Amino acid sequence: MKQHSELDLRINRDGPGTSLTGSLVSQIRQLVLSGALKPGDRIPASRQLAADLGVARGTVTTAIDMLASEDLLVARKGAGVFVSGARPGLGNSGTGLSSDFVAVPPPIPLPDMDVAMDAPFDFRPCRPSTAEFPRREWKRCLADAAGARVSPDYGDPQGLPELRHEIAEYLRRSRGLVAQPEEIVITGGIIHSVSLLSRLFLGVGSKVIVEDPGYPLARQVFRLCGAELLSCPVDEDGLIVEALPATGQDISFIYTTPSHQFPMGSRLSTARREALIDWAEANKVIVLEDDYDGEFRFDVPPLPPLAAMRNNCAVHLGTFSKTLAPGLRIGFAAAPAPLIDAMTRYRAIQEYAPNSLMQAALAGFIRAGHFERHIKRMRRVYRNKRQTLRDCLGEHDVPGQLIGLESGLHAVLMLPRDLNAEMISAAAAEEGLLIPPVSRYQSNPGRAPSNGLVIGYSEPGIETLRLGLRQLARIILA
Ligand SMILES: Cc1ncc(COP(=O)(O)O)c(C=O)c1O
């Protein structure tokens, strides 16, 4: 509760028409209606207010009585006069901007997969397990970063040089991708990288090839930049490169998830990688290689990132959302320096530079070896959960085929024809079990929905996973 000892009130003795009381009433009413005075705020004592304004005390008490009769003020015996909780006729927002005055564009539709939900069994994909997050180590790195000298400058719009250096070294060790720190820009995650690139290259009439099914948020970014989407189907070897248009002269991007197709989970085969690069080179199309969870690979050999293969047409997009936590909002793009420079300039006009404290903490975290130790540990954790998924579906005799298990943090259960994935997903959601159907990620409405369920097995604990899968089995077998 706040006491307003200095209300911004003025008494105009020479003004025509309005009485002193009336002037006081309308000014206090305006302060309440605009939100400058909030419910519960205390009005100065009438004696003090009268003295401050140089008016008779009776003028003030009459004004207060009138405002109390409007339910704007309330007198509490022995405590004083307060702004009341009920504020009739209050239509404006706190800024005073009313919706009649500003034509607010219609809200951008967002895919529901990205909304936080409170469900007992949240098995949606792409949610890392944060129970094992190395809090102690992270806290130390954050404290070190916070204790360092605070720069009076905004920082490098391309991102902290030491973090770019750590990422360059990490990409070389983990992916065999050789990028210099000058060829990396730090962003607020993959979707931010996609946004920056889209703003630079796309406009009304541009064309972008997307995987179908694919990542809805990226599709939405392309669309909002005016692009027309051309969808390309995927199979167990990833994007079906043979299905790309014979000529791609007027296409700006091809957006793909080669290390773990989202959401089907396949890996783009070596032959298809070669063919895709050939196609992109021949048609001068930029490949956006979204490597959102490529750290997690199980019992299969690594495949080279597209950006590491013989050419300059792929932009490698990485993130710390799945390895550490999505709320960090740190990712990066690796590409030839002129493209990185263009992205950097665009980001500079948006927000100058990324958050320097978080970048410094993350650079220290990687440098100290905590990041790669954490990934190693998480591979074991996810391997166990993946096994639990397999075992549980087997134990309960769930029909269908589990695919996309070689890498990443989710798998897809393809159901036989007599079971309907959309209906099962809806029935499960009613019981607080969130397992989206593949069709939610499809972009081509003309194509028959893929009859699968996308199961994110990474975040729930083993016991929760077991209970949820038992529930799913019951629903499927009902
Ligand atoms: C395919 C794909 N790409 C990118 C992202 C998001 O990455 P970021 O958090 O770095 O924007 C997701 C998130 O789930 C995803 O599924």
Short mmCIF file of C-alpha atoms and ligand atoms in Angstrom, two decimals:
data_model
loop_
_atom_site.label_atom_id
_atom_site.label_comp_id
_atom_site.label_asym_id
_atom_site.label_seq_id
_atom_site.Cartn_x
_atom_site.Cartn_y
_atom_site.Cartn_z
CA MET A 1 0.00 0.00 0.00
CA LYS A 2 1.27 3.44 -0.87
CA GLN A 3 0.51 6.79 0.67
CA HIS A 4 0.36 9.63 -1.80
CA SER A 5 1.69 12.54 0.17
CA GLU A 6 2.23 14.55 -2.98
CA LEU A 7 -0.71 14.22 -5.31
CA ASP A 8 -0.31 16.16 -8.51
CA LEU A 9 -3.27 18.45 -7.88
CA ARG A 10 -3.66 22.06 -8.90
CA ILE A 11 -6.25 24.56 -7.83
CA ASN A 12 -7.10 27.12 -10.49
CA ARG A 13 -8.86 29.98 -8.72
CA ASP A 14 -9.32 32.04 -11.86
CA GLY A 15 -10.78 29.34 -14.08
CA PRO A 16 -14.33 29.90 -15.31
CA GLY A 17 -17.22 27.74 -14.20
CA THR A 18 -15.79 24.98 -12.00
CA SER A 19 -15.86 25.27 -8.24
CA LEU A 20 -12.83 24.43 -6.12
CA THR A 21 -14.55 21.25 -4.98
CA GLY A 22 -15.50 20.30 -8.53
CA SER A 23 -11.94 20.85 -9.73
CA LEU A 24 -10.59 18.70 -6.92
CA VAL A 25 -13.11 15.94 -7.61
CA SER A 26 -12.37 15.79 -11.32
CA GLN A 27 -8.59 15.76 -10.81
CA ILE A 28 -8.64 12.95 -8.23
CA ARG A 29 -11.14 11.00 -10.36
CA GLN A 30 -8.77 11.28 -13.33
CA LEU A 31 -5.83 10.05 -11.24
CA VAL A 32 -7.84 7.00 -10.18
CA LEU A 33 -9.19 6.21 -13.64
CA SER A 34 -5.79 6.53 -15.28
CA GLY A 35 -4.21 4.15 -12.78
CA ALA A 36 -1.87 6.80 -11.32
CA LEU A 37 -3.69 6.10 -8.05
CA LYS A 38 -4.18 2.38 -7.49
CA PRO A 39 -6.70 0.47 -5.35
CA GLY A 40 -5.46 0.54 -1.78
CA ASP A 41 -3.41 3.74 -2.14
CA ARG A 42 -3.93 6.11 0.78
CA ILE A 43 -5.10 9.67 0.18
CA PRO A 44 -3.36 12.26 2.37
CA ALA A 45 -5.31 13.45 5.41
CA SER A 46 -7.83 16.17 4.55
CA ARG A 47 -6.11 18.63 6.88
CA GLN A 48 -2.76 18.16 5.11
CA LEU A 49 -4.27 18.22 1.62
CA ALA A 50 -6.15 21.42 2.44
CA ALA A 51 -2.97 23.04 3.74
CA ASP A 52 -0.94 21.92 0.70
CA LEU A 53 -3.52 23.30 -1.72
CA GLY A 54 -4.33 26.41 0.27
CA VAL A 55 -8.07 25.67 0.44
CA ALA A 56 -10.52 25.24 3.30
CA ARG A 57 -10.59 21.77 4.85
CA GLY A 58 -14.32 21.56 4.13
CA THR A 59 -13.58 21.82 0.38
CA VAL A 60 -11.41 18.73 0.61
CA THR A 61 -13.80 16.69 2.76
CA THR A 62 -16.70 17.52 0.43
CA ALA A 63 -14.65 16.38 -2.57
CA ILE A 64 -13.72 13.16 -0.76
CA ASP A 65 -17.37 12.51 0.16
CA MET A 66 -18.39 12.97 -3.48
CA LEU A 67 -15.72 10.56 -4.70
CA ALA A 68 -16.72 8.06 -2.01
CA SER A 69 -20.31 8.25 -3.26
CA GLU A 70 -18.96 7.28 -6.70
CA ASP A 71 -17.20 4.30 -5.05
CA LEU A 72 -13.83 5.62 -6.15
CA LEU A 73 -12.64 6.34 -2.59
CA VAL A 74 -13.45 4.61 0.64
CA ALA A 75 -13.03 5.94 4.19
CA ARG A 76 -11.89 3.42 6.80
CA LYS A 77 -12.51 4.47 10.37
CA GLY A 78 -9.31 5.37 12.16
CA ALA A 79 -7.15 4.45 9.15
CA GLY A 80 -7.81 7.14 6.56
CA VAL A 81 -9.19 7.44 3.05
CA PHE A 82 -8.16 4.97 0.36
CA VAL A 83 -8.67 4.35 -3.31
CA SER A 84 -11.32 1.66 -3.43
CA GLY A 85 -10.94 -1.74 -5.12
CA ALA A 86 -13.98 -1.25 -7.32
CA ARG A 87 -13.31 1.23 -10.08
CA PRO A 88 -16.44 1.70 -12.13
CA GLY A 89 -16.08 2.74 -15.75
CA LEU A 90 -12.39 1.96 -15.86
CA GLY A 91 -11.83 1.12 -19.50
CA ASN A 92 -8.34 2.26 -20.35
CA SER A 93 -5.09 0.36 -20.02
CA GLY A 94 -2.35 1.55 -17.69
CA THR A 95 -0.62 3.47 -20.48
CA GLY A 96 -3.74 5.45 -21.25
CA LEU A 97 -3.78 4.05 -24.79
CA SER A 98 -7.22 2.79 -25.60
CA SER A 99 -7.92 0.16 -28.21
CA ASP A 100 -10.18 2.61 -30.08
CA PHE A 101 -7.16 4.84 -30.62
CA VAL A 102 -4.55 2.28 -31.68
CA ALA A 103 -5.36 -0.22 -34.40
CA VAL A 104 -3.54 -3.26 -33.00
CA PRO A 105 -2.80 -5.86 -35.70
CA PRO A 106 -4.55 -9.20 -35.20
CA PRO A 107 -2.52 -11.54 -32.97
CA ILE A 108 -0.04 -13.81 -34.75
CA PRO A 109 -1.16 -17.43 -34.39
CA LEU A 110 1.41 -19.49 -32.50
CA PRO A 111 1.63 -23.28 -32.65
CA ASP A 112 0.22 -24.72 -29.42
CA MET A 113 3.24 -27.01 -29.06
CA ASP A 114 5.24 -24.08 -27.70
CA VAL A 115 2.86 -23.09 -24.93
CA ALA A 116 3.67 -24.03 -21.31
CA MET A 117 1.08 -26.48 -19.98
CA ASP A 118 0.49 -27.95 -16.59
CA ALA A 119 -0.19 -31.63 -17.25
CA PRO A 120 0.82 -34.63 -15.11
CA PHE A 121 2.27 -36.41 -18.14
CA ASP A 122 3.80 -33.91 -20.53
CA PHE A 123 5.33 -36.11 -23.24
CA ARG A 124 5.55 -33.40 -25.90
CA PRO A 125 8.78 -33.49 -27.91
CA CYS A 126 11.87 -31.31 -27.50
CA ARG A 127 11.75 -30.88 -23.73
CA PRO A 128 15.14 -31.60 -22.19
CA SER A 129 15.41 -33.14 -18.75
CA THR A 130 16.51 -30.35 -16.43
CA ALA A 131 16.55 -32.44 -13.24
CA GLU A 132 20.24 -33.13 -13.93
CA PHE A 133 21.07 -29.54 -14.87
CA PRO A 134 24.49 -28.82 -13.28
CA ARG A 135 23.22 -26.02 -11.09
CA ARG A 136 26.29 -25.69 -8.88
CA GLU A 137 28.67 -25.34 -11.84
CA TRP A 138 26.32 -23.01 -13.67
CA LYS A 139 25.90 -20.85 -10.58
CA ARG A 140 29.67 -20.55 -10.24
CA CYS A 141 30.07 -19.52 -13.89
CA LEU A 142 27.23 -17.06 -13.59
CA ALA A 143 28.74 -15.59 -10.40
CA ASP A 144 32.15 -15.27 -12.10
CA ALA A 145 30.53 -13.50 -15.04
CA ALA A 146 28.51 -11.25 -12.73
CA GLY A 147 31.62 -10.35 -10.73
CA ALA A 148 33.61 -9.24 -13.75
CA ARG A 149 33.92 -5.60 -14.78
CA VAL A 150 30.66 -4.26 -16.18
CA SER A 151 31.25 -2.73 -19.59
CA PRO A 152 29.69 0.64 -20.35
CA ASP A 153 29.22 -0.55 -23.96
CA TYR A 154 26.50 -2.70 -25.47
CA GLY A 155 28.94 -5.39 -26.50
CA ASP A 156 29.73 -7.01 -29.83
CA PRO A 157 26.52 -7.42 -31.90
CA GLN A 158 27.99 -10.62 -33.33
CA GLY A 159 28.26 -12.05 -29.82
CA LEU A 160 31.00 -12.24 -27.20
CA PRO A 161 34.25 -13.20 -28.97
CA GLU A 162 35.17 -15.71 -26.25
CA LEU A 163 31.82 -17.49 -26.59
CA ARG A 164 32.19 -17.62 -30.38
CA HIS A 165 35.65 -19.06 -29.85
CA GLU A 166 34.30 -21.77 -27.50
CA ILE A 167 31.48 -22.63 -29.93
CA ALA A 168 33.91 -22.82 -32.87
CA GLU A 169 36.08 -25.26 -30.90
CA TYR A 170 33.05 -27.27 -29.81
CA LEU A 171 31.73 -27.54 -33.38
CA ARG A 172 35.12 -28.80 -34.53
CA ARG A 173 35.29 -31.42 -31.75
CA SER A 174 31.67 -32.55 -31.84
CA ARG A 175 30.64 -32.17 -35.49
CA GLY A 176 33.84 -31.96 -37.48
CA LEU A 177 32.61 -28.57 -38.61
CA VAL A 178 35.45 -26.07 -39.01
CA ALA A 179 34.20 -22.52 -38.52
CA GLN A 180 36.26 -19.53 -37.40
CA PRO A 181 34.82 -17.31 -34.63
CA GLU A 182 34.24 -14.67 -37.36
CA GLU A 183 31.96 -17.17 -39.08
CA ILE A 184 29.65 -17.48 -36.07
CA VAL A 185 26.94 -15.17 -34.78
CA ILE A 186 25.34 -15.67 -31.36
CA THR A 187 21.55 -15.47 -31.47
CA GLY A 188 18.62 -15.97 -29.14
CA GLY A 189 18.20 -19.56 -30.38
CA ILE A 190 17.50 -21.30 -33.66
CA ILE A 191 14.18 -19.58 -34.20
CA HIS A 192 15.91 -16.20 -33.83
CA SER A 193 18.54 -17.26 -36.39
CA VAL A 194 15.73 -18.32 -38.75
CA SER A 195 14.03 -14.96 -38.18
CA LEU A 196 17.18 -12.95 -38.90
CA LEU A 197 17.86 -14.88 -42.09
CA SER A 198 14.24 -14.59 -43.19
CA ARG A 199 14.22 -10.82 -42.66
CA LEU A 200 17.35 -10.56 -44.76
CA PHE A 201 16.35 -12.76 -47.67
CA LEU A 202 12.57 -13.13 -47.85
CA GLY A 203 9.79 -10.90 -49.05
CA VAL A 204 6.40 -11.22 -50.66
CA GLY A 205 6.70 -13.76 -53.45
CA SER A 206 9.78 -15.54 -52.04
CA LYS A 207 9.65 -19.30 -51.90
CA VAL A 208 10.91 -21.59 -49.17
CA ILE A 209 11.02 -25.37 -49.22
CA VAL A 210 10.07 -26.94 -45.89
CA GLU A 211 9.92 -30.53 -44.70
CA ASP A 212 6.45 -31.99 -44.33
CA PRO A 213 5.84 -32.81 -41.53
CA GLY A 214 8.13 -30.19 -40.04
CA TYR A 215 8.67 -27.51 -37.42
CA PRO A 216 5.59 -25.25 -37.36
CA LEU A 217 7.26 -22.21 -35.79
CA ALA A 218 9.84 -21.95 -38.59
CA ARG A 219 7.04 -22.22 -41.16
CA GLN A 220 5.26 -19.39 -39.41
CA VAL A 221 8.36 -17.17 -39.56
CA PHE A 222 8.74 -17.76 -43.31
CA ARG A 223 5.06 -17.07 -43.91
CA LEU A 224 5.09 -13.85 -41.91
CA CYS A 225 7.96 -12.63 -44.07
CA GLY A 226 5.74 -13.08 -47.09
CA ALA A 227 7.16 -16.36 -48.38
CA GLU A 228 5.22 -19.06 -50.13
CA LEU A 229 5.93 -22.50 -48.67
CA LEU A 230 6.62 -25.51 -50.84
CA SER A 231 6.47 -28.69 -48.81
CA CYS A 232 8.70 -31.67 -49.46
CA PRO A 233 7.86 -35.09 -47.99
CA VAL A 234 10.18 -37.08 -45.72
CA ASP A 235 10.73 -40.80 -45.17
CA GLU A 236 12.98 -43.04 -43.08
CA ASP A 237 16.05 -41.45 -44.74
CA GLY A 238 14.93 -37.88 -44.04
CA LEU A 239 13.95 -35.29 -46.63
CA ILE A 240 13.16 -36.97 -49.94
CA VAL A 241 15.64 -35.03 -52.04
CA GLU A 242 14.38 -36.71 -55.23
CA ALA A 243 11.04 -34.96 -54.63
CA LEU A 244 12.57 -31.47 -54.85
CA PRO A 245 11.49 -29.42 -57.89
CA ALA A 246 13.65 -30.00 -60.96
CA THR A 247 14.68 -26.36 -60.94
CA GLY A 248 14.89 -24.18 -57.86
CA GLN A 249 15.97 -20.92 -59.47
CA ASP A 250 13.33 -18.86 -57.68
CA ILE A 251 13.65 -20.54 -54.28
CA SER A 252 15.39 -18.68 -51.42
CA PHE A 253 15.78 -21.36 -48.73
CA ILE A 254 15.43 -25.01 -48.09
CA TYR A 255 14.87 -25.55 -44.38
CA THR A 256 15.77 -29.00 -43.08
CA THR A 257 16.55 -30.97 -39.90
CA PRO A 258 19.09 -33.54 -41.17
CA SER A 259 20.46 -34.88 -37.89
CA HIS A 260 16.99 -35.77 -36.55
CA GLN A 261 14.11 -34.94 -38.83
CA PHE A 262 11.48 -33.04 -36.89
CA PRO A 263 9.20 -34.68 -35.94
CA MET A 264 9.64 -38.07 -37.67
CA GLY A 265 13.09 -38.65 -36.19
CA SER A 266 14.94 -40.00 -39.24
CA ARG A 267 18.52 -39.03 -40.15
CA LEU A 268 19.28 -37.69 -43.62
CA SER A 269 21.34 -40.41 -45.32
CA THR A 270 24.82 -39.70 -46.66
CA ALA A 271 23.63 -40.16 -50.25
CA ARG A 272 20.79 -37.71 -49.73
CA ARG A 273 23.15 -35.21 -48.07
CA GLU A 274 25.33 -35.26 -51.18
CA ALA A 275 22.32 -34.96 -53.46
CA LEU A 276 20.85 -32.10 -51.44
CA ILE A 277 24.08 -30.13 -51.56
CA ASP A 278 24.34 -30.76 -55.33
CA TRP A 279 20.79 -29.53 -55.81
CA ALA A 280 21.27 -26.45 -53.60
CA GLU A 281 24.54 -25.54 -55.31
CA ALA A 282 23.13 -25.97 -58.80
CA ASN A 283 20.09 -23.85 -57.97
CA LYS A 284 21.82 -21.31 -55.70
CA VAL A 285 19.48 -22.05 -52.81
CA ILE A 286 20.62 -21.49 -49.21
CA VAL A 287 20.18 -24.57 -47.01
CA LEU A 288 19.14 -23.81 -43.42
CA GLU A 289 20.44 -26.79 -41.46
CA ASP A 290 18.53 -26.87 -38.16
CA ASP A 291 20.61 -29.00 -35.79
CA TYR A 292 18.39 -28.66 -32.72
CA ASP A 293 19.22 -31.90 -30.88
CA GLY A 294 22.09 -33.49 -32.85
CA GLU A 295 24.17 -34.01 -29.69
CA PHE A 296 22.10 -37.06 -28.86
CA ARG A 297 22.87 -40.03 -31.05
CA PHE A 298 22.57 -43.67 -30.00
CA ASP A 299 24.51 -46.64 -31.45
CA VAL A 300 24.89 -45.07 -34.90
CA PRO A 301 27.93 -43.44 -36.49
CA PRO A 302 28.01 -39.64 -36.88
CA LEU A 303 27.01 -38.09 -40.20
CA PRO A 304 28.72 -34.89 -41.38
CA PRO A 305 26.73 -31.66 -41.04
CA LEU A 306 25.74 -30.24 -44.43
CA ALA A 307 27.70 -27.11 -43.57
CA ALA A 308 30.87 -29.23 -43.24
CA MET A 309 30.55 -30.68 -46.75
CA ARG A 310 32.49 -29.17 -49.62
CA ASN A 311 30.50 -26.03 -50.23
CA ASN A 312 29.31 -22.74 -48.87
CA CYS A 313 25.57 -22.97 -49.34
CA ALA A 314 24.50 -24.32 -45.92
CA VAL A 315 23.97 -22.26 -42.78
CA HIS A 316 24.38 -24.40 -39.67
CA LEU A 317 21.91 -23.45 -36.91
CA GLY A 318 22.68 -24.60 -33.38
CA THR A 319 21.13 -24.08 -29.96
CA PHE A 320 21.68 -24.69 -26.24
CA SER A 321 17.93 -25.24 -25.76
CA LYS A 322 18.10 -29.03 -25.79
CA THR A 323 21.56 -29.56 -24.33
CA LEU A 324 21.04 -27.16 -21.39
CA ALA A 325 17.66 -25.40 -21.15
CA PRO A 326 15.37 -23.63 -23.62
CA GLY A 327 14.96 -20.67 -21.27
CA LEU A 328 18.62 -19.70 -21.73
CA ARG A 329 17.72 -18.41 -25.19
CA ILE A 330 21.18 -18.80 -26.63
CA GLY A 331 21.90 -20.30 -30.01
CA PHE A 332 24.14 -19.54 -32.94
CA ALA A 333 24.50 -19.64 -36.69
CA ALA A 334 27.67 -20.71 -38.49
CA ALA A 335 28.14 -19.65 -42.11
CA PRO A 336 30.58 -17.83 -44.40
CA ALA A 337 31.68 -14.48 -42.91
CA PRO A 338 29.75 -12.15 -45.31
CA LEU A 339 26.47 -13.85 -44.44
CA ILE A 340 27.27 -13.73 -40.72
CA ASP A 341 28.11 -10.04 -41.10
CA ALA A 342 24.72 -9.39 -42.73
CA MET A 343 22.94 -11.24 -39.90
CA THR A 344 24.96 -9.33 -37.32
CA ARG A 345 24.00 -5.97 -38.79
CA TYR A 346 20.35 -6.93 -38.79
CA ARG A 347 20.47 -8.03 -35.17
CA ALA A 348 22.28 -4.80 -34.22
CA ILE A 349 19.25 -2.74 -35.26
CA GLN A 350 16.97 -5.05 -33.30
CA GLU A 351 18.70 -5.20 -29.93
CA TYR A 352 22.29 -3.98 -30.32
CA ALA A 353 23.84 -7.17 -28.95
CA PRO A 354 22.98 -10.36 -27.07
CA ASN A 355 22.92 -10.42 -23.27
CA SER A 356 26.59 -10.19 -22.23
CA LEU A 357 26.20 -11.71 -18.77
CA MET A 358 24.64 -14.95 -20.06
CA GLN A 359 27.17 -15.19 -22.86
CA ALA A 360 30.11 -14.77 -20.49
CA ALA A 361 28.66 -17.38 -18.12
CA LEU A 362 28.14 -19.84 -20.96
CA ALA A 363 31.64 -19.26 -22.36
CA GLY A 364 33.09 -20.02 -18.91
CA PHE A 365 30.85 -23.07 -18.57
CA ILE A 366 32.05 -24.54 -21.88
CA ARG A 367 35.69 -23.58 -21.24
CA ALA A 368 35.68 -25.37 -17.87
CA GLY A 369 34.43 -28.57 -19.53
CA HIS A 370 31.05 -28.55 -17.72
CA PHE A 371 29.07 -28.42 -20.96
CA GLU A 372 30.51 -31.51 -22.58
CA ARG A 373 30.50 -33.42 -19.28
CA HIS A 374 26.80 -32.62 -18.99
CA ILE A 375 26.10 -33.83 -22.52
CA LYS A 376 27.92 -37.08 -21.80
CA ARG A 377 25.84 -37.60 -18.70
CA MET A 378 22.61 -36.75 -20.49
CA ARG A 379 23.35 -39.27 -23.23
CA ARG A 380 23.24 -41.98 -20.54
CA VAL A 381 20.06 -40.53 -19.00
CA TYR A 382 18.28 -40.36 -22.36
CA ARG A 383 19.52 -43.78 -23.40
CA ASN A 384 17.82 -45.21 -20.27
CA LYS A 385 14.59 -43.39 -20.94
CA ARG A 386 14.64 -44.47 -24.56
CA GLN A 387 15.01 -48.07 -23.40
CA THR A 388 12.13 -47.58 -20.94
CA LEU A 389 9.97 -46.34 -23.82
CA ARG A 390 10.76 -49.40 -25.88
CA ASP A 391 10.30 -51.81 -22.95
CA CYS A 392 7.00 -50.32 -21.80
CA LEU A 393 5.40 -50.35 -25.24
CA GLY A 394 6.60 -53.97 -25.63
CA GLU A 395 5.37 -55.08 -22.18
CA HIS A 396 1.91 -53.65 -22.85
CA ASP A 397 1.74 -55.14 -26.37
CA VAL A 398 1.08 -51.75 -27.92
CA PRO A 399 0.59 -52.27 -31.65
CA GLY A 400 2.50 -50.16 -34.16
CA GLN A 401 6.08 -49.36 -35.03
CA LEU A 402 8.42 -47.17 -33.01
CA ILE A 403 10.63 -45.08 -35.32
CA GLY A 404 13.16 -42.25 -35.05
CA LEU A 405 15.04 -43.71 -32.09
CA GLU A 406 18.55 -43.41 -33.47
CA SER A 407 18.98 -39.84 -32.31
CA GLY A 408 17.34 -36.92 -30.60
CA LEU A 409 14.97 -36.74 -27.67
CA HIS A 410 11.72 -38.08 -29.08
CA ALA A 411 10.42 -40.95 -31.17
CA VAL A 412 7.32 -41.61 -33.25
CA LEU A 413 4.88 -44.45 -32.73
CA MET A 414 3.30 -45.23 -36.10
CA LEU A 415 -0.08 -46.82 -35.51
CA PRO A 416 -1.87 -49.45 -37.58
CA ARG A 417 -4.68 -48.19 -39.80
CA ASP A 418 -7.50 -49.28 -37.52
CA LEU A 419 -6.27 -46.89 -34.82
CA ASN A 420 -6.59 -43.14 -35.24
CA ALA A 421 -3.62 -41.16 -33.84
CA GLU A 422 -5.54 -37.88 -33.63
CA MET A 423 -8.34 -39.47 -31.61
CA ILE A 424 -5.92 -41.26 -29.32
CA SER A 425 -3.96 -38.05 -28.74
CA ALA A 426 -7.20 -36.20 -27.91
CA ALA A 427 -8.34 -38.95 -25.51
CA ALA A 428 -4.93 -38.96 -23.81
CA ALA A 429 -4.96 -35.15 -23.44
CA GLU A 430 -8.29 -35.44 -21.61
CA GLU A 431 -6.45 -37.49 -19.00
CA GLY A 432 -3.52 -35.08 -18.75
CA LEU A 433 -1.23 -37.10 -21.04
CA LEU A 434 0.18 -34.86 -23.75
CA ILE A 435 1.35 -36.81 -26.83
CA PRO A 436 0.73 -34.90 -30.05
CA PRO A 437 -0.21 -36.62 -33.29
CA VAL A 438 2.20 -36.27 -36.23
CA SER A 439 -0.57 -34.54 -38.17
CA ARG A 440 -0.13 -31.48 -35.95
CA TYR A 441 3.20 -30.86 -37.68
CA GLN A 442 2.04 -31.43 -41.23
CA SER A 443 1.85 -28.44 -43.52
CA ASN A 444 0.22 -29.81 -46.65
CA PRO A 445 -3.50 -30.02 -45.95
CA GLY A 446 -3.99 -32.03 -49.14
CA ARG A 447 -1.85 -34.88 -47.89
CA ALA A 448 -3.46 -37.61 -45.75
CA PRO A 449 -2.53 -37.21 -42.08
CA SER A 450 0.36 -39.38 -40.98
CA ASN A 451 -1.03 -41.85 -38.46
CA GLY A 452 1.60 -41.48 -35.75
CA LEU A 453 2.13 -40.15 -32.24
CA VAL A 454 5.16 -38.04 -31.35
CA ILE A 455 6.47 -39.18 -27.97
CA GLY A 456 8.92 -36.91 -26.16
CA TYR A 457 10.55 -39.29 -23.70
CA SER A 458 13.35 -37.00 -22.52
CA GLU A 459 11.85 -34.80 -19.81
CA PRO A 460 9.70 -37.07 -17.62
CA GLY A 461 11.44 -39.11 -14.92
CA ILE A 462 11.57 -42.88 -15.51
CA GLU A 463 8.65 -43.59 -13.18
CA THR A 464 6.47 -40.89 -14.74
CA LEU A 465 7.40 -42.22 -18.15
CA ARG A 466 6.31 -45.73 -17.13
CA LEU A 467 3.01 -44.53 -15.67
CA GLY A 468 2.22 -42.33 -18.67
CA LEU A 469 3.05 -45.09 -21.15
CA ARG A 470 0.86 -47.52 -19.24
CA GLN A 471 -1.95 -45.00 -19.52
CA LEU A 472 -1.26 -44.58 -23.23
CA ALA A 473 -1.31 -48.35 -23.73
CA ARG A 474 -4.68 -48.54 -21.96
CA ILE A 475 -6.13 -45.84 -24.22
CA ILE A 476 -4.73 -47.44 -27.38
CA LEU A 477 -5.92 -50.92 -26.44
CA ALA A 478 -9.37 -49.81 -25.23
C1 LIG B 1 13.06 -28.52 -35.10
C2 LIG B 1 13.29 -27.48 -34.06
N1 LIG B 1 14.12 -26.49 -34.33
C3 LIG B 1 14.35 -25.51 -33.42
C4 LIG B 1 13.73 -25.53 -32.20
C5 LIG B 1 13.91 -24.41 -31.23
O1 LIG B 1 15.21 -24.05 -31.00
P1 LIG B 1 15.51 -22.74 -30.18
O2 LIG B 1 15.00 -22.94 -28.80
O3 LIG B 1 16.99 -22.64 -30.22
O4 LIG B 1 14.85 -21.60 -30.87
C6 LIG B 1 12.87 -26.55 -31.89
C7 LIG B 1 12.21 -26.55 -30.58
O5 LIG B 1 11.57 -27.39 -30.14
C8 LIG B 1 12.64 -27.55 -32.84
O6 LIG B 1 11.79 -28.54 -32.59
#
